[in-house]
């Protein structure tokens, strides 16, 4: 390293200011729309019309209290919770089972199966929504949360398998042999060794599946026609259509709809990063 570079590093022990500036601009650009929606819910329609970019003056909490007091909002929260929780459980159970077989046991077609899951990442929901709707309709699952849960599991499985297989491959073969000597079968090895050691990856995939299901809009839009079964993303769209002239209340409803996913992601952010890092290393 040259003397000039060494002097520059000594003069800036905290790093390159340009990187911090770019990071700050990026964070502001990402958080500004979220902050605008949340703060806008504390304003009146007249305040928004007079100064769309201004702060509330005075702050109004009635928009939020009216939404919180609405049984429709909590029904949609319940529907989203049921759909997201069931999707997460299905993804984790099926994903860890499929990943365990692909990662630990050689069989003909194993690499082709793994490649098939990897190829699933290249097909977004928008490509398959029409045949998927026809299939769900033929199964009689329209206007049913199962019609949202089952496809949600299927579309989340590729990501789950891609993340979990590297975790399971890093488990030493000696541990499995030691378990076998102690009289522990494959299922015992799976429950006692594999699951605890792969917990970071399992938690990561579960969080990603939950957030993805919670924020899903297109699939519920095609499958759910009954307002009593609407999830929160659909509820926001329906609420915005019903109260299109009441911008402040729409912003309050949107803010409350975002909060669960934001809180959930914030609480488990380190888990997600740790799980993805472990998958990359594996």
CSV table of C-alpha atoms in Angstrom, one decimal:
chain,number,residue,atom,x,y,z
A,1,UNK,CA,0.0,0.0,0.0
A,2,UNK,CA,1.4,3.4,-0.9
A,3,UNK,CA,2.2,6.1,1.6
A,4,UNK,CA,-0.6,8.3,0.3
A,5,UNK,CA,-3.2,5.6,0.8
A,6,UNK,CA,-1.9,4.9,4.3
A,7,UNK,CA,-2.2,8.6,5.2
A,8,UNK,CA,-5.7,8.7,3.8
A,9,UNK,CA,-6.7,5.7,5.9
A,10,UNK,CA,-5.1,7.2,9.0
A,11,UNK,CA,-6.9,10.5,8.4
A,12,UNK,CA,-10.3,8.8,8.1
A,13,UNK,CA,-10.5,6.0,10.7
A,14,UNK,CA,-14.3,5.9,10.4
A,15,UNK,CA,-14.3,5.1,6.7
A,16,UNK,CA,-15.1,6.8,3.4
A,17,UNK,CA,-17.5,9.7,3.8
A,18,UNK,CA,-18.8,9.2,0.3
A,19,UNK,CA,-20.1,5.7,1.3
A,20,UNK,CA,-21.9,7.2,4.3
A,21,UNK,CA,-23.4,9.9,2.2
A,22,UNK,CA,-24.8,7.4,-0.4
A,23,UNK,CA,-26.1,5.3,2.4
A,24,UNK,CA,-27.8,8.3,4.0
A,25,UNK,CA,-29.4,9.3,0.7
A,26,UNK,CA,-30.6,5.8,0.1
A,27,UNK,CA,-32.2,5.5,3.6
A,28,UNK,CA,-33.9,8.8,3.2
A,29,UNK,CA,-35.3,7.9,-0.2
A,30,UNK,CA,-36.6,4.6,1.2
A,31,UNK,CA,-38.1,5.9,4.4
A,32,UNK,CA,-39.6,9.2,3.1
A,33,UNK,CA,-42.7,7.6,1.5
A,34,UNK,CA,-43.3,5.5,4.6
A,35,UNK,CA,-42.9,8.6,6.9
A,36,UNK,CA,-45.2,10.6,4.6
A,37,UNK,CA,-48.0,8.0,4.8
A,38,UNK,CA,-47.7,7.7,8.6
A,39,UNK,CA,-47.6,11.4,9.2
A,40,UNK,CA,-50.4,12.0,6.7
A,41,UNK,CA,-52.7,9.9,8.8
A,42,UNK,CA,-52.4,12.6,11.5
A,43,UNK,CA,-53.7,15.3,9.2
A,44,UNK,CA,-57.1,16.4,7.9
A,45,UNK,CA,-58.1,16.5,4.3
A,46,UNK,CA,-58.0,20.3,4.3
A,47,UNK,CA,-54.5,20.3,5.6
A,48,UNK,CA,-53.4,17.8,2.9
A,49,UNK,CA,-55.1,19.9,0.2
A,50,UNK,CA,-53.6,23.2,1.4
A,51,UNK,CA,-50.1,21.8,1.9
A,52,UNK,CA,-49.5,18.2,0.7
A,53,UNK,CA,-45.9,18.1,2.0
A,54,UNK,CA,-46.5,19.9,5.3
A,55,UNK,CA,-46.6,18.6,8.9
A,56,UNK,CA,-49.9,18.2,10.8
A,57,UNK,CA,-51.1,21.4,12.4
A,58,UNK,CA,-52.8,20.4,14.7
A,59,UNK,CA,-52.1,16.7,14.9
A,60,UNK,CA,-55.3,14.7,14.5
A,61,UNK,CA,-55.6,11.2,15.9
A,62,UNK,CA,-59.2,10.5,15.0
A,63,UNK,CA,-58.3,8.9,11.7
A,64,UNK,CA,-56.3,6.2,13.4
A,65,UNK,CA,-58.7,5.7,16.2
A,66,UNK,CA,-61.6,5.3,13.8
A,67,UNK,CA,-59.7,2.7,11.8
A,68,UNK,CA,-58.6,0.8,15.0
A,69,UNK,CA,-62.2,0.8,16.2
A,70,UNK,CA,-63.4,-0.7,12.9
A,71,UNK,CA,-64.2,-4.4,13.0
A,72,UNK,CA,-63.5,-4.7,9.3
A,73,UNK,CA,-59.8,-3.8,9.9
A,74,UNK,CA,-59.4,-6.4,12.6
A,75,UNK,CA,-61.1,-9.0,10.5
A,76,UNK,CA,-58.6,-8.4,7.7
A,77,UNK,CA,-55.8,-8.5,10.2
A,78,UNK,CA,-57.1,-11.9,11.3
A,79,UNK,CA,-57.3,-13.2,7.7
A,80,UNK,CA,-53.8,-12.0,7.0
A,81,UNK,CA,-52.5,-13.6,10.2
A,82,UNK,CA,-54.2,-16.9,9.4
A,83,UNK,CA,-52.9,-16.9,5.8
A,84,UNK,CA,-49.4,-15.9,6.6
A,85,UNK,CA,-49.0,-18.2,9.6
A,86,UNK,CA,-50.4,-21.3,7.7
A,87,UNK,CA,-48.1,-20.4,4.7
A,88,UNK,CA,-45.1,-20.1,7.0
A,89,UNK,CA,-45.7,-23.4,8.7
A,90,UNK,CA,-46.2,-25.2,5.4
A,91,UNK,CA,-43.2,-23.7,3.8
A,92,UNK,CA,-40.9,-24.5,6.8
A,93,UNK,CA,-42.1,-28.1,7.2
A,94,UNK,CA,-42.0,-29.0,3.5
A,95,UNK,CA,-38.9,-27.0,2.8
A,96,UNK,CA,-36.8,-28.6,5.6
A,97,UNK,CA,-37.9,-32.1,4.6
A,98,UNK,CA,-37.2,-31.6,0.9
A,99,UNK,CA,-33.9,-29.8,1.6
A,100,UNK,CA,-32.8,-32.6,4.0
A,101,UNK,CA,-33.2,-35.3,1.4
A,102,UNK,CA,-31.5,-33.2,-1.4
A,103,UNK,CA,-28.6,-32.2,0.9
A,104,UNK,CA,-27.9,-35.4,2.8
A,105,UNK,CA,-28.7,-38.4,0.6
A,106,UNK,CA,-27.4,-39.1,-2.9
A,107,UNK,CA,-30.0,-40.4,-5.4
A,108,UNK,CA,-30.5,-40.3,-9.1
A,109,UNK,CA,-31.9,-36.9,-10.1
A,110,UNK,CA,-30.9,-35.1,-7.0
A,111,UNK,CA,-29.1,-32.3,-8.8
A,112,UNK,CA,-32.0,-32.0,-11.3
A,113,UNK,CA,-34.4,-31.6,-8.5
A,114,UNK,CA,-32.3,-28.9,-6.9
A,115,UNK,CA,-32.1,-27.2,-10.3
A,116,UNK,CA,-35.8,-27.4,-10.6
A,117,UNK,CA,-36.3,-25.5,-7.3
A,118,UNK,CA,-33.7,-23.0,-8.4
A,119,UNK,CA,-35.6,-22.5,-11.7
A,120,UNK,CA,-38.7,-21.8,-9.7
A,121,UNK,CA,-37.1,-18.5,-8.6
A,122,UNK,CA,-37.3,-17.3,-12.2
A,123,UNK,CA,-41.1,-17.6,-12.5
A,124,UNK,CA,-42.9,-14.8,-10.7
A,125,UNK,CA,-46.5,-15.0,-9.7
A,126,UNK,CA,-47.6,-12.7,-12.5
A,127,UNK,CA,-46.5,-15.3,-15.1
A,128,UNK,CA,-48.6,-18.2,-13.6
A,129,UNK,CA,-51.6,-16.3,-12.2
A,130,UNK,CA,-54.0,-17.2,-15.0
A,131,UNK,CA,-53.4,-21.0,-15.1
A,132,UNK,CA,-53.1,-20.9,-11.3
A,133,UNK,CA,-56.5,-19.2,-11.0
A,134,UNK,CA,-58.1,-21.9,-13.3
A,135,UNK,CA,-56.5,-24.7,-11.2
A,136,UNK,CA,-57.8,-23.1,-7.9
A,137,UNK,CA,-61.2,-22.6,-9.4
A,138,UNK,CA,-61.4,-26.3,-10.6
A,139,UNK,CA,-60.4,-27.4,-7.1
A,140,UNK,CA,-63.2,-25.3,-5.6
A,141,UNK,CA,-60.9,-23.1,-3.5
A,142,UNK,CA,-62.0,-19.7,-4.7
A,143,UNK,CA,-63.2,-17.4,-1.9
A,144,UNK,CA,-61.3,-19.7,0.5
A,145,UNK,CA,-58.1,-18.8,2.4
A,146,UNK,CA,-56.8,-22.3,1.4
A,147,UNK,CA,-56.7,-21.0,-2.2
A,148,UNK,CA,-54.2,-18.4,-1.1
A,149,UNK,CA,-52.3,-20.5,1.4
A,150,UNK,CA,-51.5,-23.5,-0.9
A,151,UNK,CA,-50.1,-21.5,-3.8
A,152,UNK,CA,-48.3,-19.3,-1.4
A,153,UNK,CA,-46.5,-22.3,0.0
A,154,UNK,CA,-45.6,-23.5,-3.5
A,155,UNK,CA,-44.1,-20.2,-4.6
A,156,UNK,CA,-42.1,-19.8,-1.4
A,157,UNK,CA,-40.6,-23.3,-1.5
A,158,UNK,CA,-37.9,-22.5,-4.1
A,159,UNK,CA,-36.4,-19.8,-1.9
A,160,UNK,CA,-36.7,-22.0,1.1
A,161,UNK,CA,-34.9,-24.9,-0.5
A,162,UNK,CA,-32.1,-22.7,-2.0
A,163,UNK,CA,-31.4,-21.3,1.5
A,164,UNK,CA,-31.7,-24.5,3.5
A,165,UNK,CA,-29.7,-27.0,1.3
A,166,UNK,CA,-26.4,-25.2,1.9
A,167,UNK,CA,-27.1,-25.3,5.7
A,168,UNK,CA,-27.8,-29.0,5.7
A,169,UNK,CA,-24.7,-29.8,3.6
A,170,UNK,CA,-22.4,-28.2,6.1
A,171,UNK,CA,-23.5,-30.6,8.9
A,172,UNK,CA,-20.5,-33.0,9.3
A,173,UNK,CA,-21.1,-36.6,8.2
A,174,UNK,CA,-19.4,-37.7,11.3
A,175,UNK,CA,-22.3,-36.5,13.4
A,176,UNK,CA,-24.7,-38.7,11.5
A,177,UNK,CA,-22.4,-41.7,11.9
A,178,UNK,CA,-22.1,-41.0,15.6
A,179,UNK,CA,-25.8,-40.8,15.9
A,180,UNK,CA,-26.1,-44.1,14.0
A,181,UNK,CA,-23.7,-45.8,16.5
A,182,UNK,CA,-25.8,-44.5,19.4
A,183,UNK,CA,-28.9,-46.2,17.9
A,184,UNK,CA,-30.4,-43.0,16.5
A,185,UNK,CA,-32.1,-43.5,13.1
A,186,UNK,CA,-32.5,-41.0,10.3
A,187,UNK,CA,-35.6,-39.4,11.9
A,188,UNK,CA,-33.8,-39.1,15.2
A,189,UNK,CA,-30.8,-37.6,13.5
A,190,UNK,CA,-33.2,-35.2,11.7
A,191,UNK,CA,-35.0,-34.1,14.9
A,192,UNK,CA,-32.1,-34.0,17.3
A,193,UNK,CA,-29.2,-32.8,15.2
A,194,UNK,CA,-30.4,-31.3,11.8
A,195,UNK,CA,-33.1,-29.0,13.1
A,196,UNK,CA,-31.1,-27.4,15.9
A,197,UNK,CA,-28.1,-26.9,13.7
A,198,UNK,CA,-30.1,-25.5,10.8
A,199,UNK,CA,-32.2,-23.2,13.1
A,200,UNK,CA,-30.8,-19.9,11.6
A,201,UNK,CA,-31.8,-21.0,8.1
A,202,UNK,CA,-35.2,-22.3,9.2
A,203,UNK,CA,-36.0,-19.0,11.0
A,204,UNK,CA,-34.8,-17.0,8.0
A,205,UNK,CA,-37.0,-18.9,5.6
A,206,UNK,CA,-39.9,-18.7,8.0
A,207,UNK,CA,-39.6,-14.9,8.3
A,208,UNK,CA,-39.3,-14.4,4.5
A,209,UNK,CA,-42.4,-16.6,3.9
A,210,UNK,CA,-44.4,-14.8,6.6
A,211,UNK,CA,-43.6,-11.4,5.2
A,212,UNK,CA,-44.1,-12.4,1.6
A,213,UNK,CA,-47.5,-13.9,2.4
A,214,UNK,CA,-48.6,-10.9,4.6
A,215,UNK,CA,-47.7,-8.5,1.7
A,216,UNK,CA,-49.2,-10.6,-1.1
A,217,UNK,CA,-51.7,-8.7,-3.2
A,218,UNK,CA,-52.0,-10.3,-6.6
A,219,UNK,CA,-52.9,-13.8,-5.5
A,220,UNK,CA,-55.6,-12.8,-3.0
A,221,UNK,CA,-57.0,-10.3,-5.6
A,222,UNK,CA,-57.7,-13.2,-8.0
A,223,UNK,CA,-58.8,-15.8,-5.5
A,224,UNK,CA,-60.8,-13.9,-2.9
A,225,UNK,CA,-64.0,-12.1,-3.9
A,226,UNK,CA,-65.7,-12.1,-0.6
A,227,UNK,CA,-64.9,-9.0,1.5
A,228,UNK,CA,-65.2,-11.0,4.7
A,229,UNK,CA,-62.1,-13.0,3.5
A,230,UNK,CA,-60.0,-10.0,2.4
A,231,UNK,CA,-56.4,-9.8,3.6
A,232,UNK,CA,-54.9,-6.4,4.6
A,233,UNK,CA,-53.4,-5.6,1.1
A,234,UNK,CA,-56.9,-6.2,-0.4
A,235,UNK,CA,-58.5,-4.3,2.5
A,236,UNK,CA,-56.3,-1.3,1.8
A,237,UNK,CA,-57.4,-1.3,-1.9
A,238,UNK,CA,-61.1,-1.7,-1.0
A,239,UNK,CA,-60.9,1.0,1.7
A,240,UNK,CA,-59.1,3.4,-0.6
A,241,UNK,CA,-61.9,2.9,-3.2
A,242,UNK,CA,-64.7,3.3,-0.6
A,243,UNK,CA,-63.1,6.4,1.0
A,244,UNK,CA,-61.4,7.9,-2.0
A,245,UNK,CA,-62.3,11.4,-1.0
A,246,UNK,CA,-61.1,10.9,2.6
A,247,UNK,CA,-57.3,10.9,1.9
A,248,UNK,CA,-56.3,11.3,5.5
A,249,UNK,CA,-58.3,8.2,6.6
A,250,UNK,CA,-56.9,6.2,3.7
A,251,UNK,CA,-53.4,7.1,4.8
A,252,UNK,CA,-54.1,6.1,8.4
A,253,UNK,CA,-55.5,2.7,7.2
A,254,UNK,CA,-52.5,2.2,5.0
A,255,UNK,CA,-50.1,3.1,7.9
A,256,UNK,CA,-51.8,0.6,10.3
A,257,UNK,CA,-51.6,-2.1,7.6
A,258,UNK,CA,-47.9,-1.6,7.2
A,259,UNK,CA,-47.0,-1.6,10.9
A,260,UNK,CA,-47.2,-5.4,11.5
A,261,UNK,CA,-44.9,-6.3,8.7
A,262,UNK,CA,-42.5,-3.5,9.5
A,263,UNK,CA,-42.3,-4.5,13.2
A,264,UNK,CA,-42.0,-8.2,12.4
A,265,UNK,CA,-39.2,-7.5,9.9
A,266,UNK,CA,-37.4,-5.1,12.3
A,267,UNK,CA,-37.5,-7.6,15.2
A,268,UNK,CA,-36.0,-10.4,13.1
A,269,UNK,CA,-33.7,-8.4,10.8
A,270,UNK,CA,-30.5,-9.9,12.3
A,271,UNK,CA,-32.0,-13.4,12.0
A,272,UNK,CA,-32.6,-12.8,8.3
A,273,UNK,CA,-29.1,-11.5,7.7
A,274,UNK,CA,-27.5,-14.3,9.8
A,275,UNK,CA,-29.4,-16.9,8.0
A,276,UNK,CA,-28.6,-15.6,4.5
A,277,UNK,CA,-24.9,-15.2,5.4
A,278,UNK,CA,-24.8,-18.8,6.6
A,279,UNK,CA,-26.4,-20.0,3.4
A,280,UNK,CA,-23.9,-18.1,1.3
A,281,UNK,CA,-21.0,-19.6,3.3
A,282,UNK,CA,-22.5,-23.1,2.9
